[in-house]
PDB file of C-alpha atoms and ligand atoms in Angstrom:
ATOM      1  CA  UNK A   1     -14.827   3.568  17.441  1.00 91.00           C
ATOM      2  CA  UNK A   2     -11.737   2.741  15.455  1.00 95.00           C
ATOM      3  CA  UNK A   3     -10.571   2.461  11.925  1.00 97.00           C
ATOM      4  CA  UNK A   4      -9.201  -1.103  11.036  1.00 98.00           C
ATOM      5  CA  UNK A   5      -6.297  -1.309   8.658  1.00 98.00           C
ATOM      6  CA  UNK A   6      -5.151  -4.652   7.292  1.00 98.00           C
ATOM      7  CA  UNK A   7      -2.337  -5.838   5.219  1.00 98.00           C
ATOM      8  CA  UNK A   8      -0.371  -9.064   4.793  1.00 98.00           C
ATOM      9  CA  UNK A   9       2.679  -7.496   6.644  1.00 98.00           C
ATOM     10  CA  UNK A  10       4.413  -4.205   7.109  1.00 98.00           C
ATOM     11  CA  UNK A  11       3.315  -2.544   3.800  1.00 98.00           C
ATOM     12  CA  UNK A  12       0.083  -1.243   5.169  1.00 98.00           C
ATOM     13  CA  UNK A  13       2.047   0.837   7.645  1.00 98.00           C
ATOM     14  CA  UNK A  14       2.858   3.233   4.782  1.00 98.00           C
ATOM     15  CA  UNK A  15      -0.913   3.802   4.462  1.00 98.00           C
ATOM     16  CA  UNK A  16      -1.233   4.194   8.315  1.00 98.00           C
ATOM     17  CA  UNK A  17       1.428   6.818   8.150  1.00 98.00           C
ATOM     18  CA  UNK A  18      -0.603   8.731   5.675  1.00 97.00           C
ATOM     19  CA  UNK A  19      -3.751   8.277   7.770  1.00 97.00           C
ATOM     20  CA  UNK A  20      -2.012   9.561  10.842  1.00 97.00           C
ATOM     21  CA  UNK A  21      -0.969  12.739   8.958  1.00 95.00           C
ATOM     22  CA  UNK A  22      -4.420  13.389   7.604  1.00 95.00           C
ATOM     23  CA  UNK A  23      -6.723  12.089  10.428  1.00 95.00           C
ATOM     24  CA  UNK A  24      -4.707  12.402  13.603  1.00 94.00           C
ATOM     25  CA  UNK A  25      -7.641  12.291  15.976  1.00 92.00           C
ATOM     26  CA  UNK A  26      -8.904   8.829  14.943  1.00 95.00           C
ATOM     27  CA  UNK A  27      -8.161   5.545  16.710  1.00 96.00           C
ATOM     28  CA  UNK A  28      -6.525   2.825  14.534  1.00 97.00           C
ATOM     29  CA  UNK A  29      -6.258  -0.958  14.739  1.00 98.00           C
ATOM     30  CA  UNK A  30      -3.460  -2.105  12.557  1.00 98.00           C
ATOM     31  CA  UNK A  31      -3.355  -5.760  11.624  1.00 98.00           C
ATOM     32  CA  UNK A  32      -0.479  -7.501   9.888  1.00 98.00           C
ATOM     33  CA  UNK A  33      -1.392 -11.007   8.630  1.00 98.00           C
ATOM     34  CA  UNK A  34       2.369 -11.875   8.771  1.00 98.00           C
ATOM     35  CA  UNK A  35       1.642 -15.525   9.567  1.00 98.00           C
ATOM     36  CA  UNK A  36       0.510 -15.691   5.907  1.00 98.00           C
ATOM     37  CA  UNK A  37       2.872 -13.013   4.168  1.00 98.00           C
ATOM     38  CA  UNK A  38       3.415 -12.822   1.328  1.00 98.00           C
ATOM     39  CA  UNK A  39      -0.062 -12.697  -0.289  1.00 98.00           C
ATOM     40  CA  UNK A  40       1.282 -11.816  -3.757  1.00 98.00           C
ATOM     41  CA  UNK A  41       2.713 -15.222  -4.695  1.00 98.00           C
ATOM     42  CA  UNK A  42      -0.085 -17.374  -3.167  1.00 98.00           C
ATOM     43  CA  UNK A  43      -3.166 -18.829  -4.966  1.00 98.00           C
ATOM     44  CA  UNK A  44      -6.073 -16.448  -5.064  1.00 97.00           C
ATOM     45  CA  UNK A  45      -8.409 -18.639  -3.029  1.00 98.00           C
ATOM     46  CA  UNK A  46      -5.783 -18.795  -0.246  1.00 98.00           C
ATOM     47  CA  UNK A  47      -5.486 -14.989  -0.130  1.00 98.00           C
ATOM     48  CA  UNK A  48      -9.302 -14.699  -0.133  1.00 98.00           C
ATOM     49  CA  UNK A  49      -9.736 -16.926   2.798  1.00 98.00           C
ATOM     50  CA  UNK A  50      -6.968 -15.225   4.730  1.00 98.00           C
ATOM     51  CA  UNK A  51      -8.366 -11.858   4.314  1.00 98.00           C
ATOM     52  CA  UNK A  52     -11.984 -12.807   4.980  1.00 98.00           C
ATOM     53  CA  UNK A  53     -11.124 -14.702   8.217  1.00 97.00           C
ATOM     54  CA  UNK A  54      -8.837 -11.737   9.342  1.00 98.00           C
ATOM     55  CA  UNK A  55     -11.667  -9.227   8.798  1.00 98.00           C
ATOM     56  CA  UNK A  56     -14.206 -11.467  10.555  1.00 97.00           C
ATOM     57  CA  UNK A  57     -11.924 -11.511  13.615  1.00 96.00           C
ATOM     58  CA  UNK A  58     -11.210  -7.810  13.703  1.00 97.00           C
ATOM     59  CA  UNK A  59     -14.342  -6.032  12.706  1.00 97.00           C
ATOM     60  CA  UNK A  60     -16.791  -5.402  15.570  1.00 96.00           C
ATOM     61  CA  UNK A  61     -19.505  -3.009  16.467  1.00 95.00           C
ATOM     62  CA  UNK A  62     -16.738  -0.614  17.426  1.00 95.00           C
ATOM     63  CA  UNK A  63     -15.383  -0.463  13.984  1.00 97.00           C
ATOM     64  CA  UNK A  64     -15.942   2.841  12.177  1.00 96.00           C
ATOM     65  CA  UNK A  65     -14.412   1.846   8.814  1.00 98.00           C
ATOM     66  CA  UNK A  66     -12.321  -1.003   7.286  1.00 98.00           C
ATOM     67  CA  UNK A  67      -9.292  -0.109   5.026  1.00 98.00           C
ATOM     68  CA  UNK A  68      -7.651  -2.994   3.179  1.00 98.00           C
ATOM     69  CA  UNK A  69      -4.159  -1.464   3.010  1.00 98.00           C
ATOM     70  CA  UNK A  70      -3.022  -4.038   0.427  1.00 98.00           C
ATOM     71  CA  UNK A  71      -3.426  -3.860  -3.342  1.00 98.00           C
ATOM     72  CA  UNK A  72      -3.397  -7.687  -3.691  1.00 98.00           C
ATOM     73  CA  UNK A  73      -6.071  -8.423  -1.132  1.00 98.00           C
ATOM     74  CA  UNK A  74      -8.223  -5.692  -2.519  1.00 98.00           C
ATOM     75  CA  UNK A  75      -8.187  -7.084  -6.000  1.00 97.00           C
ATOM     76  CA  UNK A  76      -9.240 -10.486  -4.710  1.00 97.00           C
ATOM     77  CA  UNK A  77     -11.745  -9.726  -1.954  1.00 98.00           C
ATOM     78  CA  UNK A  78     -13.007  -6.172  -1.991  1.00 97.00           C
ATOM     79  CA  UNK A  79     -16.402  -7.059  -3.642  1.00 97.00           C
ATOM     80  CA  UNK A  80     -17.041  -9.851  -1.030  1.00 98.00           C
ATOM     81  CA  UNK A  81     -16.136  -7.514   1.866  1.00 98.00           C
ATOM     82  CA  UNK A  82     -18.471  -4.751   0.567  1.00 98.00           C
ATOM     83  CA  UNK A  83     -21.282  -7.333   0.413  1.00 98.00           C
ATOM     84  CA  UNK A  84     -20.534  -8.753   3.851  1.00 98.00           C
ATOM     85  CA  UNK A  85     -20.094  -5.520   5.903  1.00 97.00           C
ATOM     86  CA  UNK A  86     -22.249  -2.345   6.090  1.00 96.00           C
ATOM     87  CA  UNK A  87     -19.444  -0.111   7.388  1.00 97.00           C
ATOM     88  CA  UNK A  88     -17.303   1.889   4.838  1.00 97.00           C
ATOM     89  CA  UNK A  89     -14.931  -0.550   3.239  1.00 98.00           C
ATOM     90  CA  UNK A  90     -11.975   1.143   1.399  1.00 98.00           C
ATOM     91  CA  UNK A  91      -9.666  -0.712  -0.819  1.00 98.00           C
ATOM     92  CA  UNK A  92      -6.420   0.115  -2.753  1.00 98.00           C
ATOM     93  CA  UNK A  93      -5.517  -0.151  -6.441  1.00 96.00           C
ATOM     94  CA  UNK A  94      -2.271   0.741  -8.235  1.00 97.00           C
ATOM     95  CA  UNK A  95      -2.344   4.515  -8.983  1.00 97.00           C
ATOM     96  CA  UNK A  96      -2.284   3.979 -12.719  1.00 97.00           C
ATOM     97  CA  UNK A  97      -4.635   6.826 -13.461  1.00 96.00           C
ATOM     98  CA  UNK A  98      -2.486   9.731 -12.117  1.00 96.00           C
ATOM     99  CA  UNK A  99       0.534   8.086 -13.603  1.00 96.00           C
ATOM    100  CA  UNK A 100      -0.965   8.118 -17.024  1.00 95.00           C
ATOM    101  CA  UNK A 101      -2.349  11.639 -16.613  1.00 95.00           C
ATOM    102  CA  UNK A 102       1.157  12.954 -15.683  1.00 94.00           C
ATOM    103  CA  UNK A 103       2.488  11.488 -19.052  1.00 94.00           C
ATOM    104  CA  UNK A 104      -0.513  12.761 -21.042  1.00 90.00           C
ATOM    105  CA  UNK A 105       1.399  15.374 -22.980  1.00 89.00           C
ATOM    106  CA  UNK A 106       4.765  13.810 -23.107  1.00 93.00           C
ATOM    107  CA  UNK A 107       4.017  10.474 -24.903  1.00 92.00           C
ATOM    108  CA  UNK A 108       6.049   8.809 -22.112  1.00 96.00           C
ATOM    109  CA  UNK A 109       5.344   5.289 -20.610  1.00 97.00           C
ATOM    110  CA  UNK A 110       4.296   4.247 -17.154  1.00 97.00           C
ATOM    111  CA  UNK A 111       5.639   1.225 -15.270  1.00 98.00           C
ATOM    112  CA  UNK A 112       3.270  -0.298 -12.774  1.00 98.00           C
ATOM    113  CA  UNK A 113       5.109  -2.418 -10.226  1.00 98.00           C
ATOM    114  CA  UNK A 114       2.994  -4.732  -8.028  1.00 98.00           C
ATOM    115  CA  UNK A 115       2.805  -8.367  -6.800  1.00 98.00           C
ATOM    116  CA  UNK A 116       2.503 -11.178  -9.335  1.00 98.00           C
ATOM    117  CA  UNK A 117      -1.058 -12.045  -8.128  1.00 98.00           C
ATOM    118  CA  UNK A 118      -2.357  -8.364  -8.249  1.00 98.00           C
ATOM    119  CA  UNK A 119      -0.985  -7.982 -11.858  1.00 98.00           C
ATOM    120  CA  UNK A 120      -2.714 -11.243 -12.956  1.00 97.00           C
ATOM    121  CA  UNK A 121      -6.102 -10.159 -11.457  1.00 96.00           C
ATOM    122  CA  UNK A 122      -9.015  -8.972 -13.655  1.00 95.00           C
ATOM    123  CA  UNK A 123      -9.382  -5.861 -11.470  1.00 94.00           C
ATOM    124  CA  UNK A 124      -6.013  -4.610 -12.713  1.00 96.00           C
ATOM    125  CA  UNK A 125      -6.652  -5.506 -16.320  1.00 95.00           C
ATOM    126  CA  UNK A 126     -10.063  -3.718 -16.181  1.00 95.00           C
ATOM    127  CA  UNK A 127      -8.439  -0.613 -14.596  1.00 95.00           C
ATOM    128  CA  UNK A 128      -5.758  -0.496 -17.340  1.00 95.00           C
ATOM    129  CA  UNK A 129      -8.292  -1.084 -20.153  1.00 95.00           C
ATOM    130  CA  UNK A 130     -10.614   1.571 -18.748  1.00 94.00           C
ATOM    131  CA  UNK A 131      -7.810   4.204 -19.188  1.00 91.00           C
ATOM    132  CA  UNK A 132      -7.617   3.407 -22.793  1.00 84.00           C
ATOM    133  CA  UNK A 133      -3.857   3.807 -23.085  1.00 79.00           C
ATOM    134  CA  UNK A 134      -2.750   0.252 -22.785  1.00 85.00           C
ATOM    135  CA  UNK A 135       0.158   0.696 -25.164  1.00 87.00           C
ATOM    136  CA  UNK A 136       1.797   3.145 -22.758  1.00 94.00           C
ATOM    137  CA  UNK A 137       1.452   0.981 -19.704  1.00 96.00           C
ATOM    138  CA  UNK A 138       3.889  -1.781 -18.741  1.00 97.00           C
ATOM    139  CA  UNK A 139       3.631  -4.074 -15.691  1.00 97.00           C
ATOM    140  CA  UNK A 140       6.436  -5.461 -13.606  1.00 98.00           C
ATOM    141  CA  UNK A 141       5.887  -8.083 -10.757  1.00 98.00           C
ATOM    142  CA  UNK A 142       8.496  -7.404  -7.922  1.00 98.00           C
ATOM    143  CA  UNK A 143       7.796  -9.963  -5.185  1.00 98.00           C
ATOM    144  CA  UNK A 144      11.326  -9.695  -3.819  1.00 98.00           C
ATOM    145  CA  UNK A 145      10.531  -6.306  -2.509  1.00 98.00           C
ATOM    146  CA  UNK A 146       7.958  -7.716  -0.127  1.00 98.00           C
ATOM    147  CA  UNK A 147      10.560 -10.084   1.313  1.00 98.00           C
ATOM    148  CA  UNK A 148      13.161  -7.248   1.704  1.00 98.00           C
ATOM    149  CA  UNK A 149      10.643  -4.956   3.513  1.00 98.00           C
ATOM    150  CA  UNK A 150       9.563  -7.788   5.836  1.00 98.00           C
ATOM    151  CA  UNK A 151      13.304  -7.972   6.779  1.00 98.00           C
ATOM    152  CA  UNK A 152      13.318  -4.202   7.345  1.00 98.00           C
ATOM    153  CA  UNK A 153      15.824  -3.925   4.525  1.00 98.00           C
ATOM    154  CA  UNK A 154      14.553  -0.783   2.785  1.00 98.00           C
ATOM    155  CA  UNK A 155      17.793   0.472   1.178  1.00 95.00           C
ATOM    156  CA  UNK A 156      21.281  -0.805   0.713  1.00 95.00           C
ATOM    157  CA  UNK A 157      23.202  -3.185  -1.688  1.00 97.00           C
ATOM    158  CA  UNK A 158      20.600  -6.073  -1.713  1.00 98.00           C
ATOM    159  CA  UNK A 159      17.750  -3.655  -2.589  1.00 98.00           C
ATOM    160  CA  UNK A 160      19.804  -1.972  -5.343  1.00 98.00           C
ATOM    161  CA  UNK A 161      20.856  -5.365  -6.700  1.00 98.00           C
ATOM    162  CA  UNK A 162      17.193  -6.480  -6.851  1.00 98.00           C
ATOM    163  CA  UNK A 163      16.211  -3.185  -8.661  1.00 98.00           C
ATOM    164  CA  UNK A 164      18.959  -3.877 -11.211  1.00 98.00           C
ATOM    165  CA  UNK A 165      17.987  -7.377 -11.702  1.00 98.00           C
ATOM    166  CA  UNK A 166      14.198  -6.581 -12.247  1.00 98.00           C
ATOM    167  CA  UNK A 167      14.069  -3.188 -13.838  1.00 98.00           C
ATOM    168  CA  UNK A 168      17.624  -2.403 -14.704  1.00 98.00           C
ATOM    169  CA  UNK A 169      17.226  -3.317 -18.404  1.00 97.00           C
ATOM    170  CA  UNK A 170      14.433  -0.915 -19.138  1.00 98.00           C
ATOM    171  CA  UNK A 171      15.090   2.224 -21.291  1.00 98.00           C
ATOM    172  CA  UNK A 172      14.069   4.715 -18.729  1.00 98.00           C
ATOM    173  CA  UNK A 173      14.148   7.545 -21.139  1.00 97.00           C
ATOM    174  CA  UNK A 174      10.968   6.140 -22.533  1.00 97.00           C
ATOM    175  CA  UNK A 175       9.246   6.404 -19.164  1.00 98.00           C
ATOM    176  CA  UNK A 176       7.821   9.341 -17.112  1.00 98.00           C
ATOM    177  CA  UNK A 177       6.273   7.651 -14.154  1.00 98.00           C
ATOM    178  CA  UNK A 178       6.607   4.506 -12.076  1.00 98.00           C
ATOM    179  CA  UNK A 179       3.645   3.255  -9.933  1.00 98.00           C
ATOM    180  CA  UNK A 180       4.271   1.665  -6.432  1.00 98.00           C
ATOM    181  CA  UNK A 181       1.266  -0.645  -6.753  1.00 98.00           C
ATOM    182  CA  UNK A 182       1.956  -2.672  -3.532  1.00 98.00           C
ATOM    183  CA  UNK A 183       1.973  -0.961  -0.180  1.00 98.00           C
ATOM    184  CA  UNK A 184       5.277  -2.670   0.785  1.00 98.00           C
ATOM    185  CA  UNK A 185       6.980  -0.764  -2.159  1.00 98.00           C
ATOM    186  CA  UNK A 186       6.436   2.618  -0.583  1.00 98.00           C
ATOM    187  CA  UNK A 187       9.220   1.801   1.848  1.00 98.00           C
ATOM    188  CA  UNK A 188      11.621   1.816  -1.210  1.00 98.00           C
ATOM    189  CA  UNK A 189      10.976   5.334  -2.355  1.00 98.00           C
ATOM    190  CA  UNK A 190      14.409   6.462  -1.433  1.00 97.00           C
ATOM    191  CA  UNK A 191      16.040   3.412  -2.983  1.00 98.00           C
ATOM    192  CA  UNK A 192      14.036   3.891  -6.210  1.00 98.00           C
ATOM    193  CA  UNK A 193      14.944   7.565  -6.247  1.00 97.00           C
ATOM    194  CA  UNK A 194      18.590   6.609  -6.156  1.00 97.00           C
ATOM    195  CA  UNK A 195      18.279   3.973  -8.708  1.00 98.00           C
ATOM    196  CA  UNK A 196      16.045   5.742 -11.235  1.00 98.00           C
ATOM    197  CA  UNK A 197      16.865   8.822 -13.460  1.00 98.00           C
ATOM    198  CA  UNK A 198      15.617  11.956 -11.765  1.00 97.00           C
ATOM    199  CA  UNK A 199      12.830  12.667 -14.252  1.00 97.00           C
ATOM    200  CA  UNK A 200      10.888   9.618 -13.210  1.00 98.00           C
ATOM    201  CA  UNK A 201       7.884  10.489 -10.993  1.00 97.00           C
ATOM    202  CA  UNK A 202       7.179   7.741  -8.343  1.00 98.00           C
ATOM    203  CA  UNK A 203       3.411   7.473  -7.442  1.00 98.00           C
ATOM    204  CA  UNK A 204       1.620   5.421  -4.915  1.00 97.00           C
ATOM    205  CA  UNK A 205      -2.044   5.278  -4.021  1.00 97.00           C
ATOM    206  CA  UNK A 206      -1.652   6.145  -0.298  1.00 98.00           C
ATOM    207  CA  UNK A 207      -2.784   9.656  -0.240  1.00 96.00           C
ATOM    208  CA  UNK A 208      -5.785   9.053  -2.553  1.00 97.00           C
ATOM    209  CA  UNK A 209      -6.855   6.107  -0.447  1.00 98.00           C
ATOM    210  CA  UNK A 210      -6.702   8.107   2.815  1.00 98.00           C
ATOM    211  CA  UNK A 211      -8.778  10.919   1.104  1.00 97.00           C
ATOM    212  CA  UNK A 212     -11.359   8.422   0.148  1.00 97.00           C
ATOM    213  CA  UNK A 213     -11.412   7.188   3.822  1.00 98.00           C
ATOM    214  CA  UNK A 214     -11.840  10.771   4.966  1.00 97.00           C
ATOM    215  CA  UNK A 215     -14.816  11.269   2.588  1.00 96.00           C
ATOM    216  CA  UNK A 216     -16.529   8.180   3.661  1.00 96.00           C
ATOM    217  CA  UNK A 217     -16.198   8.780   7.446  1.00 95.00           C
ATOM    218  CA  UNK A 218     -17.058  12.393   7.195  1.00 88.00           C
ATOM    219  CA  UNK A 219     -20.151  13.012   9.338  1.00 73.00           C
ATOM    220  CA  UNK A 220     -19.440   9.954  11.428  1.00 68.00           C
ATOM    221  CA  UNK A 221     -16.658  11.671  13.363  1.00 59.00           C
ATOM    222  CA  UNK A 222     -17.480  12.132  17.024  1.00 59.00           C
ATOM    223  CA  UNK A 223     -15.718  14.629  19.181  1.00 55.00           C
ATOM    224  CA  UNK A 224     -12.319  13.250  19.848  1.00 55.00           C
ATOM    225  CA  UNK A 225     -12.116  11.721  23.275  1.00 53.00           C
ATOM    226  CA  UNK A 226      -9.488  12.769  25.686  1.00 51.00           C
ATOM    227  CA  UNK A 227      -6.997   9.974  24.745  1.00 51.00           C
ATOM    228  CA  UNK A 228      -7.294  10.643  21.023  1.00 53.00           C
ATOM    229  CA  UNK A 229      -7.278  14.420  21.473  1.00 57.00           C
ATOM    230  CA  UNK A 230      -3.780  13.978  23.000  1.00 61.00           C
ATOM    231  CA  UNK A 231      -2.647  12.323  19.828  1.00 62.00           C
ATOM    232  CA  UNK A 232      -3.450   9.379  17.592  1.00 67.00           C
ATOM    233  CA  UNK A 233      -4.050   6.038  19.254  1.00 91.00           C
ATOM    234  CA  UNK A 234      -2.918   2.981  17.383  1.00 96.00           C
ATOM    235  CA  UNK A 235      -3.260  -0.618  18.462  1.00 97.00           C
ATOM    236  CA  UNK A 236      -0.934  -3.103  16.591  1.00 97.00           C
ATOM    237  CA  UNK A 237      -1.842  -6.786  16.043  1.00 97.00           C
ATOM    238  CA  UNK A 238      -0.538  -9.577  14.028  1.00 98.00           C
ATOM    239  CA  UNK A 239      -1.263 -13.071  13.122  1.00 97.00           C
ATOM    240  CA  UNK A 240       2.274 -14.717  13.212  1.00 93.00           C
ATOM    241  CA  UNK A 241       3.637 -16.472  16.303  1.00 94.00           C
ATOM    242  CA  UNK A 242       6.740 -14.399  16.831  1.00 95.00           C
ATOM    243  CA  UNK A 243       5.993 -11.855  19.546  1.00 94.00           C
ATOM    244  CA  UNK A 244       8.918  -9.643  18.342  1.00 96.00           C
ATOM    245  CA  UNK A 245       6.878  -8.750  15.169  1.00 98.00           C
ATOM    246  CA  UNK A 246       5.009  -6.084  17.035  1.00 97.00           C
ATOM    247  CA  UNK A 247       8.228  -4.247  17.600  1.00 97.00           C
ATOM    248  CA  UNK A 248       9.219  -4.737  14.083  1.00 98.00           C
ATOM    249  CA  UNK A 249       5.916  -2.983  13.044  1.00 98.00           C
ATOM    250  CA  UNK A 250       6.755  -0.051  15.213  1.00 97.00           C
ATOM    251  CA  UNK A 251      10.348   0.133  13.833  1.00 98.00           C
ATOM    252  CA  UNK A 252       9.151   0.090  10.249  1.00 98.00           C
ATOM    253  CA  UNK A 253       6.504   2.799  10.863  1.00 98.00           C
ATOM    254  CA  UNK A 254       9.212   4.876  12.601  1.00 98.00           C
ATOM    255  CA  UNK A 255      11.700   4.353   9.756  1.00 98.00           C
ATOM    256  CA  UNK A 256       9.068   5.306   7.207  1.00 98.00           C
ATOM    257  CA  UNK A 257       8.121   8.444   9.086  1.00 97.00           C
ATOM    258  CA  UNK A 258      11.774   9.615   9.347  1.00 97.00           C
ATOM    259  CA  UNK A 259      12.396   8.624   5.669  1.00 97.00           C
ATOM    260  CA  UNK A 260       9.444  10.800   4.522  1.00 96.00           C
ATOM    261  CA  UNK A 261      10.490  13.757   6.714  1.00 95.00           C
ATOM    262  CA  UNK A 262      13.917  13.599   5.128  1.00 93.00           C
ATOM    263  CA  UNK A 263      12.504  13.396   1.588  1.00 91.00           C
ATOM    264  CA  UNK A 264       9.671  16.006   2.016  1.00 83.00           C
ATOM    265  CA  UNK A 265       6.186  14.883   1.193  1.00 60.00           C
ATOM    266  CA  UNK A 266       5.852  13.272  -2.228  1.00 55.00           C
ATOM    267  CA  UNK A 267       3.397  14.787  -4.799  1.00 51.00           C
ATOM    268  CA  UNK A 268       1.220  11.697  -5.165  1.00 50.00           C
TER     269      UNK A 268
HETATM  270  N1  DGL B   1       1.273  -5.089   0.684  1.00 94.91           N
HETATM  271  C1  DGL B   1       0.575  -5.899  -0.344  1.00 94.91           C
HETATM  272  C2  DGL B   1       0.050  -5.116  -1.524  1.00 94.91           C
HETATM  273  O1  DGL B   1      -0.186  -3.937  -1.424  1.00 94.91           O
HETATM  274  C3  DGL B   1       0.817  -7.334  -0.527  1.00 94.91           C
HETATM  275  C4  DGL B   1       2.322  -7.846  -0.433  1.00 94.91           C
HETATM  276  C5  DGL B   1       2.364  -9.336  -0.273  1.00 94.91           C
HETATM  277  O2  DGL B   1       1.968  -9.907   0.715  1.00 94.91           O
HETATM  278  O3  DGL B   1       2.673 -10.034  -1.286  1.00 94.91           O
HETATM  279  O4  DGL B   1      -0.198  -5.661  -2.545  1.00 94.91           O
END
């Protein structure tokens, strides 16, 4: 039995990294729909059909749980997926709630960064409205980070120039938290930390999502088989035609693992 994780590309590997830390005895199938990346600048119906057909291909009787490691696809298709599949289906949403809570007693603002499509969706607006603090939450689409991540460019002059162009004009003294509301953006934690003043807390939803996965599969765990007991087993698949993409997935996961080790584990 394996856990299927899906994203448009490399971003979901940052969630896989967290899952490997928390649930090392599971088997994973990681799928990147790189033939269709980016999702975040495409029409909603295109993304819906990409994700539904990917899931249909990947989920079998051997699937223990399905994790949509993509905020954009979650906002478009999670309700359909939960209706269609009886296994646990876990989605992702920008971690706005913890970001707002951290600012609770300071009056500081939160900046939520995500794809243009995720920020347009009703699911995001409902989330923000539910928190009842709309005047302290700002949103910033950052589609260029998806492109840079797909090119394995996680730090360096092009990344810093893009951050300057998109969020360089904000008065960061007004802010306390910044939300990485797209799984590709977690690759840029180090770049953000260099760019932003040190009081800004960067928050992603990866750990919370993996905790939710853990809760939902509890009780379904079998004794680890001998292969899984020796260490996690990950199968990588992708939709694009370039066979070198598989290697790129492994490089990205490895880069992220080393980056997180260097930084120490983030708080959220
Ligand atoms: N990684 C995705 C997310 O979390 C989408 C990136 C994209 O394909 O635009 O939103």
